[in-house]
Short mmCIF file of C-alpha atoms in Angstrom, two decimals:
data_model
loop_
_atom_site.label_atom_id
_atom_site.label_comp_id
_atom_site.label_asym_id
_atom_site.label_seq_id
_atom_site.Cartn_x
_atom_site.Cartn_y
_atom_site.Cartn_z
CA UNK A 266 26.75 2.11 28.31
CA UNK A 267 23.44 1.40 26.58
CA UNK A 268 23.22 0.88 22.83
CA UNK A 269 22.34 4.15 21.04
CA UNK A 270 18.73 4.42 19.92
CA UNK A 271 19.82 4.90 16.30
CA UNK A 272 21.76 1.61 16.38
CA UNK A 273 18.86 -0.29 17.91
CA UNK A 274 16.48 1.16 15.30
CA UNK A 275 18.75 0.11 12.44
CA UNK A 276 19.04 -3.40 13.83
CA UNK A 277 15.28 -3.74 14.24
CA UNK A 278 14.56 -2.42 10.75
CA UNK A 279 17.04 -4.80 9.12
CA UNK A 280 15.68 -7.76 11.11
CA UNK A 281 12.11 -6.84 10.25
CA UNK A 282 12.75 -6.44 6.52
CA UNK A 283 14.49 -9.83 6.49
CA UNK A 284 11.45 -11.33 8.23
CA UNK A 285 9.16 -9.83 5.59
CA UNK A 286 11.40 -11.10 2.81
CA UNK A 287 11.22 -14.67 4.07
CA UNK A 288 7.61 -14.79 5.21
CA UNK A 289 5.96 -13.14 2.20
CA UNK A 290 7.68 -15.05 -0.62
CA UNK A 291 4.61 -16.95 -1.80
CA UNK A 292 2.18 -14.06 -1.41
CA UNK A 293 4.53 -11.67 -3.24
CA UNK A 294 4.65 -14.08 -6.17
CA UNK A 295 0.85 -14.38 -6.23
CA UNK A 296 0.38 -10.63 -6.03
CA UNK A 297 3.09 -10.00 -8.65
CA UNK A 298 1.27 -12.30 -11.06
CA UNK A 299 -1.90 -10.27 -10.57
CA UNK A 300 -0.09 -6.98 -11.21
CA UNK A 301 1.77 -8.34 -14.23
CA UNK A 302 -1.46 -9.60 -15.78
CA UNK A 303 -3.06 -6.15 -15.46
CA UNK A 304 -0.08 -4.47 -17.10
CA UNK A 305 0.00 -7.03 -19.92
CA UNK A 306 -3.64 -6.24 -20.57
CA UNK A 307 -2.87 -2.49 -20.46
CA UNK A 308 -5.17 -2.09 -17.45
CA UNK A 309 -4.55 0.17 -14.46
CA UNK A 310 -3.54 -1.04 -11.01
CA UNK A 311 -5.30 1.06 -8.36
CA UNK A 312 -3.71 1.81 -4.98
CA UNK A 313 -5.57 3.25 -2.00
CA UNK A 314 -4.21 3.85 1.50
CA UNK A 315 -7.07 5.27 3.56
CA UNK A 316 -5.55 6.53 6.79
CA UNK A 317 -3.03 9.24 7.68
CA UNK A 318 0.37 7.68 7.00
CA UNK A 319 -1.07 4.75 5.06
CA UNK A 320 -1.55 7.24 2.23
CA UNK A 321 2.24 7.16 1.89
CA UNK A 322 1.94 3.62 0.58
CA UNK A 323 -0.21 4.60 -2.37
CA UNK A 324 2.13 7.54 -3.03
CA UNK A 325 5.14 5.20 -2.94
CA UNK A 326 3.70 3.31 -5.91
CA UNK A 327 2.57 6.33 -7.91
CA UNK A 328 4.57 8.52 -10.33
CA UNK A 329 7.68 7.05 -8.71
CA UNK A 330 11.10 6.71 -10.29
CA UNK A 331 11.41 3.01 -11.04
CA UNK A 332 7.67 2.47 -10.61
CA UNK A 333 5.09 1.15 -13.04
CA UNK A 334 3.24 3.78 -15.05
CA UNK A 335 0.07 1.68 -14.89
CA UNK A 336 -0.45 2.55 -11.20
CA UNK A 337 -3.28 4.92 -10.37
CA UNK A 338 -3.07 6.17 -6.78
CA UNK A 339 -6.41 7.00 -5.22
CA UNK A 340 -5.23 10.12 -3.41
CA UNK A 341 -8.53 11.08 -1.89
CA UNK A 342 -8.21 14.31 0.09
CA UNK A 343 -10.38 13.08 2.96
CA UNK A 344 -7.71 11.12 4.81
CA UNK A 345 -4.63 13.02 3.65
CA UNK A 346 -2.85 14.67 6.58
CA UNK A 347 -2.52 17.85 4.53
CA UNK A 348 -6.21 18.44 5.19
CA UNK A 349 -5.71 18.24 8.95
CA UNK A 350 -4.52 15.33 11.09
CA UNK A 351 -7.56 15.06 13.36
CA UNK A 352 -9.86 15.49 10.37
CA UNK A 353 -8.00 12.67 8.61
CA UNK A 354 -8.48 10.33 11.57
CA UNK A 355 -12.17 11.18 11.86
CA UNK A 356 -12.78 10.50 8.17
CA UNK A 357 -10.88 7.22 8.13
CA UNK A 358 -13.25 6.09 10.90
CA UNK A 359 -16.38 7.18 9.02
CA UNK A 360 -18.50 4.26 7.80
CA UNK A 361 -19.47 4.59 4.14
CA UNK A 362 -16.63 6.89 3.16
CA UNK A 363 -14.52 4.24 1.48
CA UNK A 364 -17.48 3.18 -0.64
CA UNK A 365 -17.73 6.71 -2.01
CA UNK A 366 -14.06 6.71 -3.03
CA UNK A 367 -14.31 3.36 -4.82
CA UNK A 368 -17.39 4.62 -6.63
CA UNK A 369 -15.63 7.86 -7.59
CA UNK A 370 -12.84 5.91 -9.30
CA UNK A 371 -15.31 3.60 -11.00
CA UNK A 372 -13.73 0.29 -10.07
CA UNK A 373 -15.43 -2.78 -11.42
CA UNK A 374 -15.13 -6.32 -12.72
CA UNK A 375 -11.59 -7.16 -13.79
CA UNK A 376 -9.94 -4.29 -11.92
CA UNK A 377 -7.13 -4.73 -9.39
CA UNK A 378 -6.96 -2.72 -6.18
CA UNK A 379 -4.06 -2.60 -3.72
CA UNK A 380 -5.39 -1.57 -0.32
CA UNK A 381 -2.72 -0.34 2.08
CA UNK A 382 -3.24 0.11 5.79
CA UNK A 383 -0.86 -0.99 8.51
CA UNK A 384 -3.59 -1.75 11.04
CA UNK A 385 -6.28 -3.04 8.70
CA UNK A 386 -9.41 -2.20 10.67
CA UNK A 387 -10.74 1.30 10.04
CA UNK A 388 -14.14 2.17 8.63
CA UNK A 389 -13.11 3.78 5.35
CA UNK A 390 -10.69 0.95 4.61
CA UNK A 391 -13.13 -1.88 5.24
CA UNK A 392 -15.87 -0.14 3.26
CA UNK A 393 -13.46 0.28 0.36
CA UNK A 394 -12.64 -3.44 0.49
CA UNK A 395 -16.29 -4.47 0.72
CA UNK A 396 -17.32 -2.20 -2.15
CA UNK A 397 -14.45 -3.27 -4.40
CA UNK A 398 -15.26 -6.89 -3.64
CA UNK A 399 -18.95 -6.29 -4.42
CA UNK A 400 -18.03 -4.73 -7.76
CA UNK A 401 -15.93 -7.71 -8.78
CA UNK A 402 -12.45 -6.21 -8.37
CA UNK A 403 -9.54 -8.28 -7.11
CA UNK A 404 -7.77 -6.98 -4.00
CA UNK A 405 -4.22 -7.16 -2.69
CA UNK A 406 -4.01 -6.12 0.95
CA UNK A 407 -0.84 -4.70 2.52
CA UNK A 408 -1.40 -4.80 6.26
CA UNK A 409 -0.37 -6.30 9.59
CA UNK A 410 -2.39 -9.39 10.41
CA UNK A 411 -1.14 -9.51 14.00
CA UNK A 412 -2.06 -5.86 14.62
CA UNK A 413 -5.62 -6.42 13.38
CA UNK A 414 -5.99 -9.61 15.41
CA UNK A 415 -4.78 -7.86 18.57
CA UNK A 416 -7.14 -4.89 18.21
CA UNK A 417 -10.30 -5.27 20.34
CA UNK A 418 -13.61 -5.64 18.53
CA UNK A 419 -14.94 -2.52 20.30
CA UNK A 420 -12.05 -0.26 19.30
CA UNK A 421 -13.50 3.08 18.05
CA UNK A 422 -11.54 2.91 14.78
CA UNK A 423 -13.16 -0.36 13.75
CA UNK A 424 -15.72 -0.72 10.97
CA UNK A 425 -19.21 -1.61 12.31
CA UNK A 426 -18.82 -5.10 10.82
CA UNK A 427 -15.69 -5.66 12.96
CA UNK A 428 -14.03 -7.18 9.89
CA UNK A 429 -10.31 -7.01 9.18
CA UNK A 430 -8.69 -6.17 5.86
CA UNK A 431 -6.78 -9.45 5.68
CA UNK A 432 -10.10 -11.35 5.73
CA UNK A 433 -11.47 -9.51 2.68
CA UNK A 434 -8.63 -9.63 0.15
CA UNK A 435 -7.42 -12.14 -2.43
CA UNK A 436 -3.77 -11.91 -1.38
CA UNK A 437 -2.26 -10.52 1.83
CA UNK A 438 1.19 -8.98 2.03
CA UNK A 439 1.70 -9.11 5.79
CA UNK A 440 3.77 -6.22 7.17
CA UNK A 441 3.80 -7.86 10.62
CA UNK A 442 3.70 -4.53 12.44
CA UNK A 443 3.34 -4.88 16.20
CA UNK A 444 0.59 -3.09 18.09
CA UNK A 445 1.42 0.60 18.36
CA UNK A 446 3.94 0.56 15.48
CA UNK A 447 6.79 2.31 17.36
CA UNK A 448 9.63 -0.03 18.36
CA UNK A 449 12.23 1.85 20.43
CA UNK A 450 11.80 2.09 24.19
CA UNK A 451 13.92 4.70 25.93
CA UNK A 452 14.47 4.62 29.66
CA UNK A 453 12.54 7.37 31.41
CA UNK A 454 10.17 7.89 28.47
CA UNK A 455 6.63 6.58 28.84
CA UNK A 456 5.92 5.84 25.18
CA UNK A 457 8.01 4.04 22.53
CA UNK A 458 9.31 5.99 19.53
CA UNK A 459 10.45 5.23 15.97
CA UNK A 460 7.65 3.52 14.00
CA UNK A 461 8.24 0.63 11.62
CA UNK A 462 5.22 0.60 9.31
CA UNK A 463 6.46 3.00 6.61
CA UNK A 464 9.63 0.96 6.06
CA UNK A 465 7.69 -2.31 6.01
CA UNK A 466 4.99 -1.09 3.66
CA UNK A 467 7.40 0.52 1.19
CA UNK A 468 9.57 -2.60 1.16
CA UNK A 469 6.65 -4.91 0.41
CA UNK A 470 5.28 -2.62 -2.30
CA UNK A 471 8.62 -2.29 -4.07
CA UNK A 472 9.21 -6.04 -3.83
CA UNK A 473 5.83 -6.44 -5.50
CA UNK A 474 6.74 -4.08 -8.35
CA UNK A 475 10.16 -5.66 -8.88
CA UNK A 476 8.74 -9.18 -9.02
CA UNK A 477 5.91 -8.11 -11.34
CA UNK A 478 8.38 -6.47 -13.74
CA UNK A 479 10.59 -9.54 -13.66
CA UNK A 480 7.60 -11.71 -14.61
CA UNK A 481 6.82 -9.35 -17.49
CA UNK A 482 10.42 -9.48 -18.67
CA UNK A 483 10.32 -13.28 -18.70
CA UNK A 484 7.25 -13.06 -20.91
CA UNK A 485 8.80 -10.60 -23.35
CA UNK A 486 6.95 -7.52 -22.12
CA UNK A 487 8.82 -4.24 -21.55
CA UNK A 488 6.37 -2.23 -19.39
CA UNK A 489 6.47 1.57 -19.19
CA UNK A 490 8.37 2.56 -16.05
CA UNK A 491 8.78 6.04 -14.67
CA UNK A 492 12.21 7.62 -15.00
CA UNK A 493 13.15 10.30 -12.49
CA UNK A 494 12.33 13.73 -13.88
CA UNK A 495 15.58 14.90 -12.32
CA UNK A 496 17.63 12.52 -14.47
CA UNK A 497 19.01 14.12 -17.65
CA UNK A 498 16.83 11.92 -19.88
CA UNK A 499 13.82 11.76 -17.54
CA UNK A 500 11.49 14.11 -19.39
CA UNK A 501 12.27 12.48 -22.72
CA UNK A 502 11.64 8.92 -21.51
CA UNK A 503 8.49 9.79 -19.56
CA UNK A 504 7.20 11.95 -22.40
CA UNK A 505 6.89 8.93 -24.66
CA UNK A 506 4.09 7.59 -22.49
CA UNK A 507 2.31 10.59 -20.96
CA UNK A 508 -0.47 10.76 -23.54
CA UNK A 509 -1.11 7.05 -23.11
CA UNK A 510 -2.10 7.59 -19.49
CA UNK A 511 -3.55 11.12 -19.45
CA UNK A 512 -7.26 10.93 -18.84
CA UNK A 513 -7.00 7.36 -17.59
CA UNK A 514 -5.13 8.09 -14.36
CA UNK A 515 -7.16 10.55 -12.32
CA UNK A 516 -4.27 12.17 -10.43
CA UNK A 517 -1.74 12.29 -13.28
#
C-alpha cells in the first residue's frame, strides 16, 4: 500500500523547513540585523510581494499577531488575486509596473525593502528591485535561487533585462523551491500537487522577525509588536501604538 499523500506532504514540508533552517543561518542573521537597525531608528520596514501568491508573504509580515508594528506591507492592488487571477499574472509580467509601486510608497535612501517572490524573475518584481536600488534603499530578497536559475532566459514572465531577484539584493533568504513549486506526484495524475512555497516563505519571514526581535532585546529595546485583536487585551495593547503609525503606514 502506498504512503498517503498527506503523510508524504508532511514529511516533505518538515524536511524542507529543516533545510531552510540550516542553510539560511548566516543570511537570516544579516537580514535580522538590518531589520533591527530600522526598528531601533523608528523607521519602517517595507514588504512587497509582487505576484499572485507572493503577496501572501507581505501579508504574513503585516498587522500580524506577534509581528513587528514597523512593517509596512505594499499591498498594491495590481497583482492581488482579488482583482482577478489572470489580471494579476499579466500585471506581474508588465515591465515598469514595479517602478510605479516603489515610487508610490516613496522609498529612498536609508529605507529597507523586503521583496518576496518564490520564483524571482517577473517584470514587476525586477523593476521594483532596480528602482529601490536606484533610490538607495537596502533590499532583502526572499526567493528561490534554484528556481530562478532553472528558468529559461526567454520565459515570458521574465523582465526584459533577464535579471534575477537574488542578483539585485543585499541579502538573500533562499526558499529553495523547486521548479513548479508543487511536490506531490500521484499515480495516474499528470501534474504534481501540493505546493511548498507558502510554507517556506512564511517560515523564513517569521525566522527573520524572531531573530530581529531577539537582537533588539539584547540591546535593551522593547519594540512594538502586534497583539491579536481577538485576545482579551489585544485592543488595549495595540491601542497604545496606533497613533504612532497612523499616517506613516499606508495600509494601516
